[in-house]
Short mmCIF file of C-alpha atoms in Angstrom, two decimals:
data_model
loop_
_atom_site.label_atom_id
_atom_site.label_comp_id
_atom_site.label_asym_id
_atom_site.label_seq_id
_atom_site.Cartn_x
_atom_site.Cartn_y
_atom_site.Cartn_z
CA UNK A 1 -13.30 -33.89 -26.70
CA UNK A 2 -11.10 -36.79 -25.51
CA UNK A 3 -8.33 -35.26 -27.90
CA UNK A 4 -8.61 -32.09 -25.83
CA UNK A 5 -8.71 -33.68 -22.58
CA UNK A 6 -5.11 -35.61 -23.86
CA UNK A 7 -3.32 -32.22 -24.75
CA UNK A 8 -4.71 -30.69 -21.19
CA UNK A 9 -2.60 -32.89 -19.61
CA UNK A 10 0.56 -33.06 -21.81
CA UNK A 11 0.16 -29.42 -21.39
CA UNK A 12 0.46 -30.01 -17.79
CA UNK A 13 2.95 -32.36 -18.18
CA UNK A 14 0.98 -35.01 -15.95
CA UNK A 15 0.15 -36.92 -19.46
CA UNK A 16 3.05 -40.05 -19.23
CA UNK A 17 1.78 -40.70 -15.37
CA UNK A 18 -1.89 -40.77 -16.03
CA UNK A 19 -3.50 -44.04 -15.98
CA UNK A 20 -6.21 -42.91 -18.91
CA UNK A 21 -9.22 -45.42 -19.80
CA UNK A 22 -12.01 -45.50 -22.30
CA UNK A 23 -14.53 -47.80 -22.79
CA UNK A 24 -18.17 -48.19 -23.61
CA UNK A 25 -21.39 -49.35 -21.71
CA UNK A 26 -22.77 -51.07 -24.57
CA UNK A 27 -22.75 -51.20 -28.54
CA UNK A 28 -25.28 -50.87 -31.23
CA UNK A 29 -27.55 -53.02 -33.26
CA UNK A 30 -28.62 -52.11 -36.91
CA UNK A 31 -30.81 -55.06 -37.21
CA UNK A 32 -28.43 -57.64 -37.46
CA UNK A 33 -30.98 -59.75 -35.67
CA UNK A 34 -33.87 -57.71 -36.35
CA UNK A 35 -33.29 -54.50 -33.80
CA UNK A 36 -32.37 -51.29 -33.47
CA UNK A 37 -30.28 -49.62 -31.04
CA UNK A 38 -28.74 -50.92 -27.64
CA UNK A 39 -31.43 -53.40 -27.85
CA UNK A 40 -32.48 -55.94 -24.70
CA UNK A 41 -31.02 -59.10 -26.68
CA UNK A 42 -27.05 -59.85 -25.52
CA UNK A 43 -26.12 -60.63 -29.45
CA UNK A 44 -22.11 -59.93 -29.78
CA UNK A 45 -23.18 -56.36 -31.50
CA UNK A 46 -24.91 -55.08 -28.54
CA UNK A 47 -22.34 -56.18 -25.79
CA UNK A 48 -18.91 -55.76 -27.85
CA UNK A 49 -17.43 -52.53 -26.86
CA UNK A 50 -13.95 -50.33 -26.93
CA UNK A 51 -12.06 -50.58 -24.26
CA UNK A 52 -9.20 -48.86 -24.62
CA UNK A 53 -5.84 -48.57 -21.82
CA UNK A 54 -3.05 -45.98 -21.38
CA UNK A 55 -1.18 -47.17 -18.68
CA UNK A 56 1.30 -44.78 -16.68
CA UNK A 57 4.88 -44.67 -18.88
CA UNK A 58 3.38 -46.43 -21.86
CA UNK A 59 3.31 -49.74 -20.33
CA UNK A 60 1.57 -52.16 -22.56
CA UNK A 61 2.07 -49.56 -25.17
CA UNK A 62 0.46 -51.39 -28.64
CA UNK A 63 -0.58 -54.28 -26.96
CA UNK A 64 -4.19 -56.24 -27.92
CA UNK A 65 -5.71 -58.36 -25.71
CA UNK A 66 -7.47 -61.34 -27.96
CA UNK A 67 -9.64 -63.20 -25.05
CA UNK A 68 -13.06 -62.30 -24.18
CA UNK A 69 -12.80 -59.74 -20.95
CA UNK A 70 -15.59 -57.36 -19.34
CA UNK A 71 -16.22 -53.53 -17.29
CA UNK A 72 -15.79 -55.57 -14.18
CA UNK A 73 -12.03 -56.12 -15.16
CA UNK A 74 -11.79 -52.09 -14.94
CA UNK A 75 -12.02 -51.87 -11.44
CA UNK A 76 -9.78 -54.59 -10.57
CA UNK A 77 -7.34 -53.41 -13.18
CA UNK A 78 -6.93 -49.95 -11.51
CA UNK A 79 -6.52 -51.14 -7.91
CA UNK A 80 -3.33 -53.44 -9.12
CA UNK A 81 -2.23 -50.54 -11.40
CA UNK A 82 -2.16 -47.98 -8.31
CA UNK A 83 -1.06 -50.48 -6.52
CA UNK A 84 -4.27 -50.11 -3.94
CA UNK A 85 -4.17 -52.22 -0.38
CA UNK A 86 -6.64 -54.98 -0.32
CA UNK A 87 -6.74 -57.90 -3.56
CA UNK A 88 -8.51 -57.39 -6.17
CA UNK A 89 -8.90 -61.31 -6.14
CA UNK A 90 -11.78 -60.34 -3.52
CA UNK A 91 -13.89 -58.56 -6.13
CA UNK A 92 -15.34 -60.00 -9.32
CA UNK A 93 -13.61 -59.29 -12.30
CA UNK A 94 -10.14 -60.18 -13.33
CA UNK A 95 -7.25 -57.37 -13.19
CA UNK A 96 -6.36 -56.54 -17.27
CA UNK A 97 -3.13 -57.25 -16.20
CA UNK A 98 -3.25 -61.07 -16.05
CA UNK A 99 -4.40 -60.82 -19.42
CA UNK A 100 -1.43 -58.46 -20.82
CA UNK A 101 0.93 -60.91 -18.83
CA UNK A 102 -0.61 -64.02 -20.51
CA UNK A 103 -1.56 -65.16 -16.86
CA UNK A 104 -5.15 -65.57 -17.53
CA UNK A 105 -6.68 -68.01 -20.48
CA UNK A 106 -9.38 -67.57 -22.64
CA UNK A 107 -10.67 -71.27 -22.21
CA UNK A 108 -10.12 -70.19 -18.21
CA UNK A 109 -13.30 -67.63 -17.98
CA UNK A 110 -16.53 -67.51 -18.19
CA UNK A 111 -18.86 -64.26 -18.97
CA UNK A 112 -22.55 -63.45 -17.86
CA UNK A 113 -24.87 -61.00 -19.29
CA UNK A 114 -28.26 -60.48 -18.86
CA UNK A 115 -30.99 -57.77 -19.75
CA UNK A 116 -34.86 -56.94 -18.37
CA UNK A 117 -36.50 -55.49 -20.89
CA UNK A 118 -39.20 -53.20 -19.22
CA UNK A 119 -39.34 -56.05 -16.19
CA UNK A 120 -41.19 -58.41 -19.21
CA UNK A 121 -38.41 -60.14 -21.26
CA UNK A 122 -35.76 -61.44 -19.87
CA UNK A 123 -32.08 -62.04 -22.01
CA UNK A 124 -29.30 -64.01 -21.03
CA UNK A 125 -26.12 -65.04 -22.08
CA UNK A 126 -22.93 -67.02 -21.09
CA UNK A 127 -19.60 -67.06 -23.00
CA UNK A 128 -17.38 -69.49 -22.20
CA UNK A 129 -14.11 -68.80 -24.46
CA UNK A 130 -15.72 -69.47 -28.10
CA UNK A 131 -18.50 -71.33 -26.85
CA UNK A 132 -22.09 -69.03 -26.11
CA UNK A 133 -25.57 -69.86 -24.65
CA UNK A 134 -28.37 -67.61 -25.56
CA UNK A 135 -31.83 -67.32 -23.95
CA UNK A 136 -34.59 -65.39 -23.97
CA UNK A 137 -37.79 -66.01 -21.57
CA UNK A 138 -40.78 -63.97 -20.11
CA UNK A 139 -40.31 -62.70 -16.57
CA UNK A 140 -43.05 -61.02 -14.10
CA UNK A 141 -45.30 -59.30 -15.97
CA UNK A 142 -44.95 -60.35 -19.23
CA UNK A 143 -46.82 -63.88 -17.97
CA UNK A 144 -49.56 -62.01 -16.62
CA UNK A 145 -50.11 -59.60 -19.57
CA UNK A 146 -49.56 -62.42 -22.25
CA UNK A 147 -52.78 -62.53 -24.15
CA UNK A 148 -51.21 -58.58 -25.16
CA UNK A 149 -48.04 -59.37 -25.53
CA UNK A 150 -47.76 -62.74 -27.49
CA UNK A 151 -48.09 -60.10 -30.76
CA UNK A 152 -45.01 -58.28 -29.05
CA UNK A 153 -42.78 -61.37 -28.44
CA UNK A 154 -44.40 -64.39 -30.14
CA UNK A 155 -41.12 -66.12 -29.72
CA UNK A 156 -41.51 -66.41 -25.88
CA UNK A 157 -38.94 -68.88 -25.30
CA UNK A 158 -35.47 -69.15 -27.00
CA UNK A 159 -32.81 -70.38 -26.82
CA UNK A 160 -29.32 -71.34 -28.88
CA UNK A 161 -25.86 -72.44 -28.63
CA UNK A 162 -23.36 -70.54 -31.50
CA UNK A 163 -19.80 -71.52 -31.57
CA UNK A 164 -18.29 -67.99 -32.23
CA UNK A 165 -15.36 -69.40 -33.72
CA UNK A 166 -17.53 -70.53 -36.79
CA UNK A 167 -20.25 -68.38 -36.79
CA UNK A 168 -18.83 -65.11 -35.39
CA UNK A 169 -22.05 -62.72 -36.13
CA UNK A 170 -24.23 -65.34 -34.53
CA UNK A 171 -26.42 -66.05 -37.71
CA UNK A 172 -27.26 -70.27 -37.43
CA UNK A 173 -26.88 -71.35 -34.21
CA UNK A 174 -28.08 -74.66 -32.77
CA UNK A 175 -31.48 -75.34 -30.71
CA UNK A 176 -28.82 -78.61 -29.47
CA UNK A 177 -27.23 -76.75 -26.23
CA UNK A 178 -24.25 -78.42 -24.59
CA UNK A 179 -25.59 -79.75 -21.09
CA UNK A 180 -22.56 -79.22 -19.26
CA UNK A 181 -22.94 -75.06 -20.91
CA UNK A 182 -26.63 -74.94 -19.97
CA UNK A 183 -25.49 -76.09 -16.26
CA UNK A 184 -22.93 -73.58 -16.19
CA UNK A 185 -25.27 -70.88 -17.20
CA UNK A 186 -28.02 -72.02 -14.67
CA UNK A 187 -25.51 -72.37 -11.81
CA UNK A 188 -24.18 -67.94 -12.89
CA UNK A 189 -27.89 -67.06 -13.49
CA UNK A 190 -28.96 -67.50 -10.00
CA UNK A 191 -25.67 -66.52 -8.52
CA UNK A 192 -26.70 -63.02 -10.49
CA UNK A 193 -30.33 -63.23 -9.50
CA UNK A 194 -29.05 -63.63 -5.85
CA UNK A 195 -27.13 -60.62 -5.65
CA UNK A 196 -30.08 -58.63 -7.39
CA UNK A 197 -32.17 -59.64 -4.54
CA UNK A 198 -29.92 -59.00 -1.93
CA UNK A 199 -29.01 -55.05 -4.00
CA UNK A 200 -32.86 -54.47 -3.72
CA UNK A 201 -33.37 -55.53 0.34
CA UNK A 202 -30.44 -53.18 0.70
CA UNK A 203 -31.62 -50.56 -1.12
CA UNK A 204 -34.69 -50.98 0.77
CA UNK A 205 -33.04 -50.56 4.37
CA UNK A 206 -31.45 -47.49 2.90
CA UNK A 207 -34.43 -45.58 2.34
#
């Protein structure tokens, strides 16, 4: 389908000026780590994804982006490349094109991701350029139903450092976690949890 949707518009000869994007919500475990599916656990096979850029007159054309990016760059990215009033520096997210400029470092960012699994298990994650925290912990009801499910998740609490450089599919790991990473990923969680809180009471006021 996508192939059709490219010849449409070359046969409309709007192809070279569309600004064309394709990416993925989430990738695909086949029990790597034990699960199947898009899975609640943020291991690198579940939250790697395409993302893939035509920009308007083949700008960029061939070029690969090596550092560690996320969706909320895609918003940013297409205000710049329309050229849009108002910064994107406002918004979270980096604009794609500080990356394809080599404005933007690896080392420089830091990515959160986090999962509920059916409001009981809670997964987290922080990479910070080749560095990544991993933890897993029971949330709401999970501590009030946990006579039933300790058979479910007998592994309540996890967590693990992995140095992706080394151990890029996240096998070992180490139950030593870097303080100053741990901080970091304390300081994002509650930022995150925050907003959460403040999506629901507006939700709330909609209704």
């Amino acid at each position: 389908r996508i192939g059709e949707l490219i010849e449409h518009l070359k046969q409309k000869g709007i192809y070279e000026d569309t600004l064309f994007i394709l990416f993925g919500d989430h990738g695909d475990a086949f029990m790597e780590h034990g699960e199947y599916g898009h899975c609640s656990a943020p291991y690198n096979e579940v939250i790697n994804i395409p993302l893939i850029i035509k920009f308007p007159g083949q700008k960029y054309a061939g070029k690969e982006v090596k550092e560690n990016v996320s969706v909320m760059d895609i918003y940013p990215t297409i205000l710049e490349a329309l050229e849009a009033e108002g910064s994107p520096r406002d918004i979270d997210g980096y604009s794609l094109f500080d990356y394809l400029e080599r404005k933007q470092k690896d080392n420089d960012r830091k990515i959160f991701i986090e999962s509920l699994y059916k409001t009981d298990l809670y997964t987290a994650a922080l990479i910070k350029g080749k560095q990544k925290y991993f933890r897993m912990e029971p949330r709401g009801n999970w501590l009030r139903r946990a006579a039933r499910k300790i058979s479910s998740f007998p592994n309540w609490f996890y967590e693990k450092e992995f140095d992706l450089a080394k151990d890029p599919k996240e096998k070992a790991g180490s139950k030593e976690v870097s303080p100053q990473l741990l901080r970091e990923f304390e300081e994002m969680s509650m930022v995150y949890q925050r907003r959460q809180e403040n999506y629901k009471s507006y939700k709330r006021e909609m209704v």
